[in-house]
mmCIF file of C-alpha atoms and ligand atoms in Angstrom:
data_model
loop_
_atom_site.group_PDB
_atom_site.id
_atom_site.type_symbol
_atom_site.label_atom_id
_atom_site.label_comp_id
_atom_site.label_asym_id
_atom_site.label_seq_id
_atom_site.Cartn_x
_atom_site.Cartn_y
_atom_site.Cartn_z
ATOM 1 C CA MET A 1 -82.900 -102.802 12.117
ATOM 2 C CA LYS A 2 -86.444 -103.871 12.968
ATOM 3 C CA ASN A 3 -86.971 -104.830 16.454
ATOM 4 C CA ARG A 4 -89.737 -105.070 19.223
ATOM 5 C CA LEU A 5 -89.880 -101.247 19.457
ATOM 6 C CA CYS A 6 -90.584 -100.966 15.862
ATOM 7 C CA GLU A 7 -93.132 -103.731 16.032
ATOM 8 C CA LEU A 8 -94.713 -101.862 18.971
ATOM 9 C CA LEU A 9 -94.893 -98.635 17.200
ATOM 10 C CA GLY A 10 -95.399 -99.748 13.600
ATOM 11 C CA ILE A 11 -92.035 -97.744 12.439
ATOM 12 C CA GLU A 12 -89.407 -98.693 10.314
ATOM 13 C CA TYR A 13 -86.224 -97.384 12.346
ATOM 14 C CA PRO A 14 -86.246 -97.381 16.264
ATOM 15 C CA ILE A 15 -85.944 -93.896 16.729
ATOM 16 C CA ILE A 16 -88.391 -91.371 18.371
ATOM 17 C CA GLN A 17 -88.231 -87.525 17.830
ATOM 18 C CA GLY A 18 -88.004 -85.774 21.121
ATOM 19 C CA GLY A 19 -91.184 -83.752 22.124
ATOM 20 C CA MET A 20 -89.607 -80.216 22.001
ATOM 21 C CA ALA A 21 -91.908 -77.489 23.246
ATOM 22 C CA TRP A 22 -92.959 -75.061 20.352
ATOM 23 C CA VAL A 23 -90.058 -76.924 18.021
ATOM 24 C CA ALA A 24 -91.807 -80.103 17.550
ATOM 25 C CA THR A 25 -94.942 -78.945 15.271
ATOM 26 C CA ALA A 26 -96.943 -81.295 13.022
ATOM 27 C CA GLU A 27 -94.573 -80.338 10.265
ATOM 28 C CA LEU A 28 -91.482 -81.866 11.886
ATOM 29 C CA ALA A 29 -93.260 -84.818 13.485
ATOM 30 C CA ALA A 30 -94.835 -85.623 10.143
ATOM 31 C CA ALA A 31 -91.374 -85.423 8.527
ATOM 32 C CA VAL A 32 -89.995 -87.613 11.035
ATOM 33 C CA SER A 33 -92.511 -90.183 10.551
ATOM 34 C CA ASN A 34 -92.440 -90.164 6.796
ATOM 35 C CA GLY A 35 -88.728 -90.728 7.260
ATOM 36 C CA GLY A 36 -89.431 -94.003 8.903
ATOM 37 C CA GLY A 37 -89.212 -92.907 12.684
ATOM 38 C CA LEU A 38 -91.734 -91.821 15.119
ATOM 39 C CA GLY A 39 -92.613 -88.051 14.918
ATOM 40 C CA LEU A 40 -94.177 -86.409 18.086
ATOM 41 C CA ILE A 41 -96.009 -83.192 18.183
ATOM 42 C CA ALA A 42 -94.940 -81.508 21.448
ATOM 43 C CA ALA A 43 -98.045 -79.997 23.313
ATOM 44 C CA GLY A 44 -95.768 -78.150 25.683
ATOM 45 C CA GLY A 45 -97.730 -75.414 27.381
ATOM 46 C CA ALA A 46 -100.195 -75.244 24.479
ATOM 47 C CA PRO A 47 -104.117 -75.319 25.245
ATOM 48 C CA ALA A 48 -105.991 -78.506 23.897
ATOM 49 C CA ASP A 49 -107.757 -76.772 20.911
ATOM 50 C CA VAL A 50 -104.157 -76.029 19.417
ATOM 51 C CA VAL A 51 -102.966 -79.468 19.976
ATOM 52 C CA ARG A 52 -106.100 -80.909 18.400
ATOM 53 C CA ALA A 53 -105.581 -78.722 15.209
ATOM 54 C CA GLU A 54 -101.855 -79.956 15.347
ATOM 55 C CA ILE A 55 -102.915 -83.656 15.407
ATOM 56 C CA ARG A 56 -105.280 -82.994 12.420
ATOM 57 C CA LYS A 57 -102.798 -81.141 10.483
ATOM 58 C CA CYS A 58 -100.212 -83.870 11.097
ATOM 59 C CA ARG A 59 -102.752 -86.497 9.763
ATOM 60 C CA GLU A 60 -102.995 -84.618 6.505
ATOM 61 C CA LEU A 61 -99.093 -84.704 6.258
ATOM 62 C CA THR A 62 -98.490 -88.383 6.685
ATOM 63 C CA ASP A 63 -100.272 -91.618 6.837
ATOM 64 C CA LYS A 64 -97.639 -93.196 9.142
ATOM 65 C CA PRO A 65 -97.965 -93.469 13.021
ATOM 66 C CA PHE A 66 -97.052 -90.318 14.975
ATOM 67 C CA GLY A 67 -97.374 -89.183 18.688
ATOM 68 C CA VAL A 68 -98.082 -86.280 20.747
ATOM 69 C CA ASN A 69 -95.698 -85.301 23.761
ATOM 70 C CA VAL A 70 -97.606 -83.979 26.846
ATOM 71 C CA MET A 71 -95.651 -81.927 29.257
ATOM 72 C CA LEU A 72 -97.186 -82.865 32.660
ATOM 73 C CA MET A 73 -96.321 -79.355 34.270
ATOM 74 C CA SER A 74 -98.378 -77.653 31.842
ATOM 75 C CA PRO A 75 -101.547 -76.139 33.132
ATOM 76 C CA PHE A 76 -103.478 -77.722 30.270
ATOM 77 C CA ALA A 77 -102.319 -81.343 30.596
ATOM 78 C CA GLU A 78 -105.602 -82.723 31.680
ATOM 79 C CA GLU A 79 -107.515 -81.186 28.915
ATOM 80 C CA VAL A 80 -104.696 -82.045 26.280
ATOM 81 C CA MET A 81 -105.075 -85.746 27.598
ATOM 82 C CA GLN A 82 -108.789 -85.520 26.790
ATOM 83 C CA VAL A 83 -108.151 -84.481 23.045
ATOM 84 C CA ILE A 84 -105.844 -87.139 22.906
ATOM 85 C CA ILE A 85 -108.379 -89.808 23.915
ATOM 86 C CA GLU A 86 -110.472 -88.351 21.347
ATOM 87 C CA GLU A 87 -108.318 -88.000 18.473
ATOM 88 C CA LYS A 88 -106.311 -91.347 19.156
ATOM 89 C CA PRO A 89 -102.736 -90.635 17.824
ATOM 90 C CA ALA A 90 -100.846 -93.853 17.825
ATOM 91 C CA VAL A 91 -98.674 -92.732 20.840
ATOM 92 C CA VAL A 92 -98.509 -90.433 23.801
ATOM 93 C CA ALA A 93 -95.075 -89.720 25.367
ATOM 94 C CA THR A 94 -95.107 -87.850 28.554
ATOM 95 C CA GLY A 95 -92.469 -85.626 30.330
ATOM 96 C CA ALA A 96 -91.649 -83.743 33.476
ATOM 97 C CA GLY A 97 -94.042 -85.798 35.794
ATOM 98 C CA ASN A 98 -95.887 -88.975 36.477
ATOM 99 C CA PRO A 99 -98.611 -89.845 33.876
ATOM 100 C CA GLY A 100 -100.022 -92.778 36.060
ATOM 101 C CA LYS A 101 -103.502 -91.653 36.296
ATOM 102 C CA TYR A 102 -103.881 -91.184 32.364
ATOM 103 C CA ILE A 103 -102.437 -94.691 31.595
ATOM 104 C CA GLU A 104 -105.836 -96.622 31.725
ATOM 105 C CA PRO A 105 -107.808 -94.226 29.713
ATOM 106 C CA LEU A 106 -105.095 -93.968 27.014
ATOM 107 C CA LYS A 107 -104.807 -97.661 26.874
ATOM 108 C CA ASN A 108 -108.699 -97.892 26.534
ATOM 109 C CA ALA A 109 -108.512 -95.535 23.745
ATOM 110 C CA GLY A 110 -105.972 -97.605 21.828
ATOM 111 C CA VAL A 111 -103.102 -95.174 22.529
ATOM 112 C CA LYS A 112 -99.614 -96.391 23.303
ATOM 113 C CA ILE A 113 -97.934 -94.627 26.361
ATOM 114 C CA LEU A 114 -94.332 -93.979 26.581
ATOM 115 C CA PRO A 115 -93.400 -92.016 29.611
ATOM 116 C CA VAL A 116 -90.133 -90.298 29.877
ATOM 117 C CA ILE A 117 -88.455 -91.126 33.049
ATOM 118 C CA ALA A 118 -85.211 -89.977 34.772
ATOM 119 C CA SER A 119 -84.672 -92.655 37.366
ATOM 120 C CA VAL A 120 -84.875 -96.491 37.826
ATOM 121 C CA ALA A 121 -87.793 -96.041 40.600
ATOM 122 C CA MET A 122 -89.879 -94.286 38.021
ATOM 123 C CA ALA A 123 -89.275 -96.609 35.097
ATOM 124 C CA GLN A 124 -90.256 -99.558 37.486
ATOM 125 C CA LYS A 125 -93.627 -97.816 38.466
ATOM 126 C CA MET A 126 -94.600 -96.942 35.028
ATOM 127 C CA GLU A 127 -93.963 -100.474 33.802
ATOM 128 C CA LYS A 128 -96.251 -101.733 36.735
ATOM 129 C CA GLN A 129 -99.006 -99.104 35.773
ATOM 130 C CA GLY A 130 -99.187 -100.385 32.249
ATOM 131 C CA ALA A 131 -96.820 -98.370 30.118
ATOM 132 C CA ASP A 132 -95.744 -99.642 26.766
ATOM 133 C CA ALA A 133 -92.159 -98.744 26.984
ATOM 134 C CA VAL A 134 -90.114 -96.108 28.687
ATOM 135 C CA ILE A 135 -87.988 -93.294 27.471
ATOM 136 C CA ALA A 136 -85.040 -93.221 29.707
ATOM 137 C CA GLU A 137 -83.609 -89.658 29.358
ATOM 138 C CA GLY A 138 -80.090 -88.793 30.685
ATOM 139 C CA THR A 139 -79.014 -85.235 31.852
ATOM 140 C CA GLU A 140 -77.222 -84.385 28.568
ATOM 141 C CA ALA A 141 -80.766 -83.735 27.155
ATOM 142 C CA GLY A 142 -82.260 -80.324 26.548
ATOM 143 C CA GLY A 143 -85.083 -78.553 28.311
ATOM 144 C CA HIS A 144 -86.280 -79.963 31.694
ATOM 145 C CA ILE A 145 -83.882 -82.549 32.779
ATOM 146 C CA GLY A 146 -83.106 -85.217 35.362
ATOM 147 C CA GLU A 147 -79.663 -85.800 36.939
ATOM 148 C CA ILE A 148 -78.308 -89.162 35.954
ATOM 149 C CA THR A 149 -76.040 -89.474 32.814
ATOM 150 C CA THR A 150 -77.524 -91.335 29.639
ATOM 151 C CA ILE A 151 -74.670 -93.990 30.084
ATOM 152 C CA CYS A 152 -75.458 -94.691 33.744
ATOM 153 C CA LEU A 153 -79.240 -94.361 33.595
ATOM 154 C CA THR A 154 -79.683 -96.681 30.302
ATOM 155 C CA PRO A 155 -78.160 -100.067 31.366
ATOM 156 C CA GLN A 156 -79.910 -99.596 35.087
ATOM 157 C CA VAL A 157 -83.375 -99.404 33.297
ATOM 158 C CA VAL A 158 -82.722 -101.898 31.039
ATOM 159 C CA ASP A 159 -81.830 -104.319 33.712
ATOM 160 C CA ALA A 160 -84.883 -103.100 35.892
ATOM 161 C CA VAL A 161 -87.920 -103.578 33.359
ATOM 162 C CA ASN A 162 -88.993 -105.895 30.601
ATOM 163 C CA ILE A 163 -90.823 -103.349 28.520
ATOM 164 C CA PRO A 164 -88.653 -101.784 25.616
ATOM 165 C CA VAL A 165 -86.346 -98.886 26.798
ATOM 166 C CA VAL A 166 -85.656 -96.024 24.542
ATOM 167 C CA CYS A 167 -82.350 -94.374 25.223
ATOM 168 C CA ALA A 168 -82.395 -90.333 25.151
ATOM 169 C CA GLY A 169 -79.959 -87.682 25.982
ATOM 170 C CA GLY A 170 -76.891 -86.782 23.858
ATOM 171 C CA ILE A 171 -77.447 -89.116 21.055
ATOM 172 C CA ALA A 172 -76.251 -86.769 18.044
ATOM 173 C CA ASP A 173 -75.152 -89.437 15.528
ATOM 174 C CA LYS A 174 -74.617 -92.966 14.617
ATOM 175 C CA ARG A 175 -71.941 -93.326 17.392
ATOM 176 C CA GLY A 176 -74.243 -92.296 19.940
ATOM 177 C CA ALA A 177 -77.139 -94.776 18.504
ATOM 178 C CA VAL A 178 -74.510 -97.521 18.444
ATOM 179 C CA ALA A 179 -73.777 -96.716 22.082
ATOM 180 C CA ALA A 180 -77.212 -96.632 22.995
ATOM 181 C CA PHE A 181 -77.894 -100.389 21.644
ATOM 182 C CA ALA A 182 -74.569 -101.425 23.186
ATOM 183 C CA LEU A 183 -76.244 -100.500 26.542
ATOM 184 C CA GLY A 184 -79.097 -102.673 25.884
ATOM 185 C CA ALA A 185 -82.002 -100.005 24.636
ATOM 186 C CA ASP A 186 -84.455 -100.990 22.021
ATOM 187 C CA GLY A 187 -84.376 -97.588 20.494
ATOM 188 C CA ILE A 188 -83.188 -93.967 20.560
ATOM 189 C CA GLN A 189 -85.030 -90.589 21.234
ATOM 190 C CA VAL A 190 -83.424 -87.588 19.350
ATOM 191 C CA GLY A 191 -84.231 -84.051 19.885
ATOM 192 C CA THR A 192 -81.568 -81.671 19.463
ATOM 193 C CA ARG A 193 -80.404 -83.078 16.164
ATOM 194 C CA PHE A 194 -83.675 -82.616 14.634
ATOM 195 C CA ILE A 195 -83.902 -78.768 15.562
ATOM 196 C CA CYS A 196 -81.453 -78.443 12.564
ATOM 197 C CA SER A 197 -83.750 -80.161 10.105
ATOM 198 C CA ASP A 198 -85.281 -78.623 6.949
ATOM 199 C CA GLU A 199 -88.624 -79.313 8.206
ATOM 200 C CA CYS A 200 -88.357 -78.007 11.868
ATOM 201 C CA MET A 201 -90.063 -74.650 11.578
ATOM 202 C CA ALA A 202 -87.837 -72.866 14.399
ATOM 203 C CA HIS A 203 -86.495 -69.415 13.584
ATOM 204 C CA GLU A 204 -83.290 -69.776 11.440
ATOM 205 C CA ASN A 205 -81.439 -67.764 14.344
ATOM 206 C CA TYR A 206 -82.387 -70.743 16.726
ATOM 207 C CA LYS A 207 -80.953 -73.264 14.277
ATOM 208 C CA ALA A 208 -77.753 -71.108 13.681
ATOM 209 C CA ALA A 209 -77.156 -70.961 17.639
ATOM 210 C CA VAL A 210 -77.379 -74.792 17.935
ATOM 211 C CA ILE A 211 -74.889 -75.252 14.944
ATOM 212 C CA LYS A 212 -72.496 -72.653 16.389
ATOM 213 C CA ALA A 213 -72.654 -74.300 19.891
ATOM 214 C CA LYS A 214 -69.686 -75.647 21.468
ATOM 215 C CA ASP A 215 -68.969 -78.284 23.947
ATOM 216 C CA ARG A 216 -69.820 -76.092 27.297
ATOM 217 C CA ASP A 217 -72.475 -74.068 25.854
ATOM 218 C CA ALA A 218 -75.551 -75.966 26.848
ATOM 219 C CA VAL A 219 -75.799 -74.863 30.266
ATOM 220 C CA VAL A 220 -78.388 -75.637 33.254
ATOM 221 C CA THR A 221 -80.490 -73.178 34.984
ATOM 222 C CA GLY A 222 -83.106 -73.475 37.440
ATOM 223 C CA ARG A 223 -81.660 -76.013 39.783
ATOM 224 C CA SER A 224 -82.505 -73.785 42.818
ATOM 225 C CA THR A 225 -86.304 -73.845 42.134
ATOM 226 C CA GLY A 226 -86.520 -77.605 41.576
ATOM 227 C CA ALA A 227 -86.964 -77.538 37.733
ATOM 228 C CA PRO A 228 -83.437 -77.468 36.076
ATOM 229 C CA VAL A 229 -83.748 -76.723 32.341
ATOM 230 C CA ARG A 230 -80.646 -77.057 29.856
ATOM 231 C CA ALA A 231 -80.420 -74.437 27.240
ATOM 232 C CA LEU A 232 -77.802 -72.549 25.170
ATOM 233 C CA LYS A 233 -75.697 -69.869 27.032
ATOM 234 C CA ASN A 234 -76.937 -66.652 26.362
ATOM 235 C CA LYS A 235 -78.005 -63.359 28.051
ATOM 236 C CA LEU A 236 -81.234 -64.933 29.511
ATOM 237 C CA THR A 237 -79.336 -67.949 31.004
ATOM 238 C CA LYS A 238 -76.731 -65.569 32.485
ATOM 239 C CA GLU A 239 -79.648 -63.508 33.953
ATOM 240 C CA TYR A 240 -81.115 -66.839 35.498
ATOM 241 C CA GLN A 241 -77.709 -67.510 37.101
ATOM 242 C CA ARG A 242 -77.250 -64.004 38.598
ATOM 243 C CA LEU A 243 -80.901 -64.290 40.019
ATOM 244 C CA GLU A 244 -80.155 -67.792 41.568
ATOM 245 C CA LYS A 245 -76.942 -66.663 43.142
ATOM 246 C CA GLU A 246 -78.897 -63.544 44.709
ATOM 247 C CA ASN A 247 -81.390 -66.098 45.943
ATOM 248 C CA ALA A 248 -84.198 -64.332 44.201
ATOM 249 C CA THR A 249 -87.683 -65.835 44.869
ATOM 250 C CA ALA A 250 -88.771 -68.705 42.618
ATOM 251 C CA GLU A 251 -91.575 -66.437 41.379
ATOM 252 C CA GLU A 252 -88.825 -63.919 40.163
ATOM 253 C CA ILE A 253 -86.961 -66.587 38.473
ATOM 254 C CA GLU A 254 -89.833 -68.107 36.778
ATOM 255 C CA GLN A 255 -91.011 -64.884 35.487
ATOM 256 C CA LEU A 256 -87.646 -64.203 33.849
ATOM 257 C CA GLY A 257 -88.455 -67.412 31.344
ATOM 258 C CA VAL A 258 -92.030 -66.548 30.562
ATOM 259 C CA GLY A 259 -92.514 -66.536 26.748
ATOM 260 C CA GLY A 260 -88.721 -67.640 26.545
ATOM 261 C CA LEU A 261 -89.329 -70.491 24.015
ATOM 262 C CA LYS A 262 -91.633 -68.373 21.810
ATOM 263 C CA ARG A 263 -89.169 -65.716 21.676
ATOM 264 C CA ALA A 264 -86.583 -68.197 20.483
ATOM 265 C CA PHE A 265 -88.557 -70.094 18.144
ATOM 266 C CA LEU A 266 -90.689 -67.558 16.470
ATOM 267 C CA GLU A 267 -88.804 -64.397 16.875
ATOM 268 C CA GLY A 268 -85.039 -65.762 16.800
ATOM 269 C CA ASP A 269 -84.301 -63.878 19.783
ATOM 270 C CA THR A 270 -80.963 -65.342 20.633
ATOM 271 C CA GLN A 271 -80.227 -63.275 23.621
ATOM 272 C CA MET A 272 -83.479 -63.304 25.671
ATOM 273 C CA GLY A 273 -84.983 -66.343 24.105
ATOM 274 C CA SER A 274 -84.672 -69.749 25.795
ATOM 275 C CA LEU A 275 -82.682 -71.866 23.235
ATOM 276 C CA MET A 276 -83.359 -75.154 24.732
ATOM 277 C CA ALA A 277 -80.918 -77.799 23.517
ATOM 278 C CA GLY A 278 -78.974 -80.589 24.730
ATOM 279 C CA GLN A 279 -75.284 -80.900 25.152
ATOM 280 C CA SER A 280 -75.111 -82.614 21.654
ATOM 281 C CA ALA A 281 -75.868 -79.159 20.127
ATOM 282 C CA ALA A 282 -72.027 -79.091 19.960
ATOM 283 C CA MET A 283 -72.012 -82.235 17.427
ATOM 284 C CA VAL A 284 -74.699 -80.650 15.077
ATOM 285 C CA LYS A 285 -72.948 -79.368 11.938
ATOM 286 C CA GLU A 286 -75.534 -78.818 9.252
ATOM 287 C CA ILE A 287 -79.462 -78.544 8.348
ATOM 288 C CA GLU A 288 -80.525 -81.643 6.448
ATOM 289 C CA PRO A 289 -84.037 -83.110 5.856
ATOM 290 C CA CYS A 290 -85.177 -85.395 8.636
ATOM 291 C CA ALA A 291 -85.146 -88.525 6.313
ATOM 292 C CA ASP A 292 -81.611 -87.876 5.777
ATOM 293 C CA ILE A 293 -80.969 -87.386 9.175
ATOM 294 C CA ILE A 294 -82.482 -90.650 10.365
ATOM 295 C CA ARG A 295 -80.700 -92.691 7.709
ATOM 296 C CA SER A 296 -77.435 -91.314 8.991
ATOM 297 C CA TYR A 297 -77.971 -92.673 12.538
ATOM 298 C CA PHE A 298 -78.836 -96.330 11.056
ATOM 299 C CA ALA A 299 -76.625 -96.779 8.180
ATOM 300 C CA ASP A 300 -74.778 -100.172 8.442
ATOM 301 C CA ILE A 301 -75.639 -100.264 12.103
ATOM 302 C CA ASP A 302 -76.670 -103.656 12.045
ATOM 303 C CA SER A 303 -73.282 -104.913 10.717
ATOM 304 C CA ILE A 304 -71.651 -102.734 13.339
ATOM 305 C CA LEU A 305 -73.649 -104.166 16.257
ATOM 306 C CA THR A 306 -72.855 -107.663 15.038
ATOM 307 C CA LYS A 307 -69.276 -106.897 14.990
ATOM 308 C CA ILE A 308 -69.486 -105.629 18.644
ATOM 309 C CA LYS A 309 -71.540 -108.609 19.836
ATOM 310 C CA GLU A 310 -68.902 -111.063 18.196
ATOM 311 C CA ASN A 311 -66.040 -109.309 19.971
ATOM 312 C CA THR A 312 -67.403 -108.887 23.512
ATOM 313 C CA ASN A 313 -69.359 -111.102 25.971
ATOM 314 C CA PHE A 314 -72.905 -109.174 25.787
HETATM 315 O O1 LIG B 1 -90.198 -83.006 29.833
HETATM 316 C C1 LIG B 1 -88.760 -83.048 29.233
HETATM 317 N N1 LIG B 1 -88.375 -82.122 28.845
HETATM 318 C C2 LIG B 1 -89.057 -80.602 28.683
HETATM 319 S S1 LIG B 1 -90.355 -80.151 29.291
HETATM 320 C C3 LIG B 1 -90.011 -78.626 28.824
HETATM 321 S S2 LIG B 1 -91.119 -77.384 28.674
HETATM 322 C C4 LIG B 1 -90.638 -76.547 29.813
HETATM 323 N N2 LIG B 1 -90.651 -75.039 29.809
HETATM 324 C C5 LIG B 1 -90.301 -74.364 30.789
HETATM 325 C C6 LIG B 1 -89.723 -74.680 31.911
HETATM 326 C C7 LIG B 1 -89.617 -76.211 32.180
HETATM 327 C C8 LIG B 1 -90.110 -76.863 31.218
HETATM 328 C C9 LIG B 1 -88.919 -78.590 28.197
HETATM 329 N N3 LIG B 1 -88.198 -79.710 28.040
HETATM 330 N N4 LIG B 1 -88.143 -84.047 29.552
HETATM 331 C C10 LIG B 1 -88.541 -85.400 29.877
HETATM 332 C C11 LIG B 1 -88.259 -85.584 31.380
HETATM 333 N N5 LIG B 1 -89.193 -85.783 32.165
HETATM 334 N N6 LIG B 1 -87.047 -85.200 32.005
HETATM 335 C C12 LIG B 1 -87.022 -85.569 33.245
HETATM 336 C C13 LIG B 1 -88.449 -85.940 33.358
HETATM 337 C C14 LIG B 1 -89.094 -86.341 34.561
HETATM 338 C C15 LIG B 1 -88.848 -85.660 35.914
HETATM 339 C C16 LIG B 1 -89.409 -86.370 36.909
HETATM 340 C C17 LIG B 1 -90.123 -87.433 34.405
HETATM 341 C C18 LIG B 1 -90.608 -87.817 35.542
HETATM 342 C C19 LIG B 1 -90.382 -87.470 36.802
HETATM 343 O O2 LIG B 1 -90.893 -87.851 37.984
HETATM 344 C C20 LIG B 1 -91.302 -87.130 38.817
HETATM 345 C C21 LIG B 1 -92.456 -87.551 39.623
HETATM 346 O O3 LIG B 1 -93.458 -87.345 39.855
HETATM 347 O O4 LIG B 1 -91.884 -88.480 40.489
#
């Protein structure tokens, strides 16, 4: 199903892998790009030299287009953007903020820019400032989240902008992909499902926790500090919730999370590690190669979407 998003990004299937801090390494990004989607290296909170090394590693692993996700709350965001302008990956996706000031320099470097947004106003602002597409991420997603659900956010963003819209948050399988396209999206972004891929470098305990997760296990902490994060319920999230209930200071709460992703990803600490994952974790059942995961989202999807269109008025 080649469409305008595939044309824009030079990919075979309209699927982007979510930019998961720590989890989205060069290996994962390259595997997704080799499978026909767009892989993203997550810069997360990493310094610029680490991101440069990841970009170069990814180039060795794939000759297909790939991107970098820049987490704008990172203290290194500015220097990471500078490295991106020098290294020129095909795409930059941004999260957790407004990338406005970077759009022009990125465009001048020939890098496509896809901001993740969680509201209609932000989508319109990004279009006006020259973004190539937007990734509309619903609250079902993992990690740092907005408030609106995927099913409500996507059609509103589709109606509000003319650039391609990528639907994100809760898309665990082909049913979710069909729903996203029915809502008018041009593509999907998938994060959690790719944690459980052969090529994902996350500790096996992290992958096992995603597979074990049930419907109510992906909980939100940090609402009180204004930076809500969705992760799998464990000792760490319970500790967060206790501190929030006791009205602890933002510093105390934030201190608890320091190093949490590293503990989960590298050490496999499923109790005090931050097992960021979306609500779709409950639908992930097995570890498979990225290429197979991508194919499973798109098998026969054209005929399914054609049938839907024949039977409805949109
Ligand atoms: O960024 C994400 N998800 C993330 S970032 C992350 S790293 C992290 N580590 C520890 C604590 C907190 C974060 C883990 N997961 N998703 C994209 C996303 N962006 N979701 C929501 C937004 C967003 C929110 C506000 C985008 C723009 C925005 O605009 C704010 C403004 O400036 O108006």
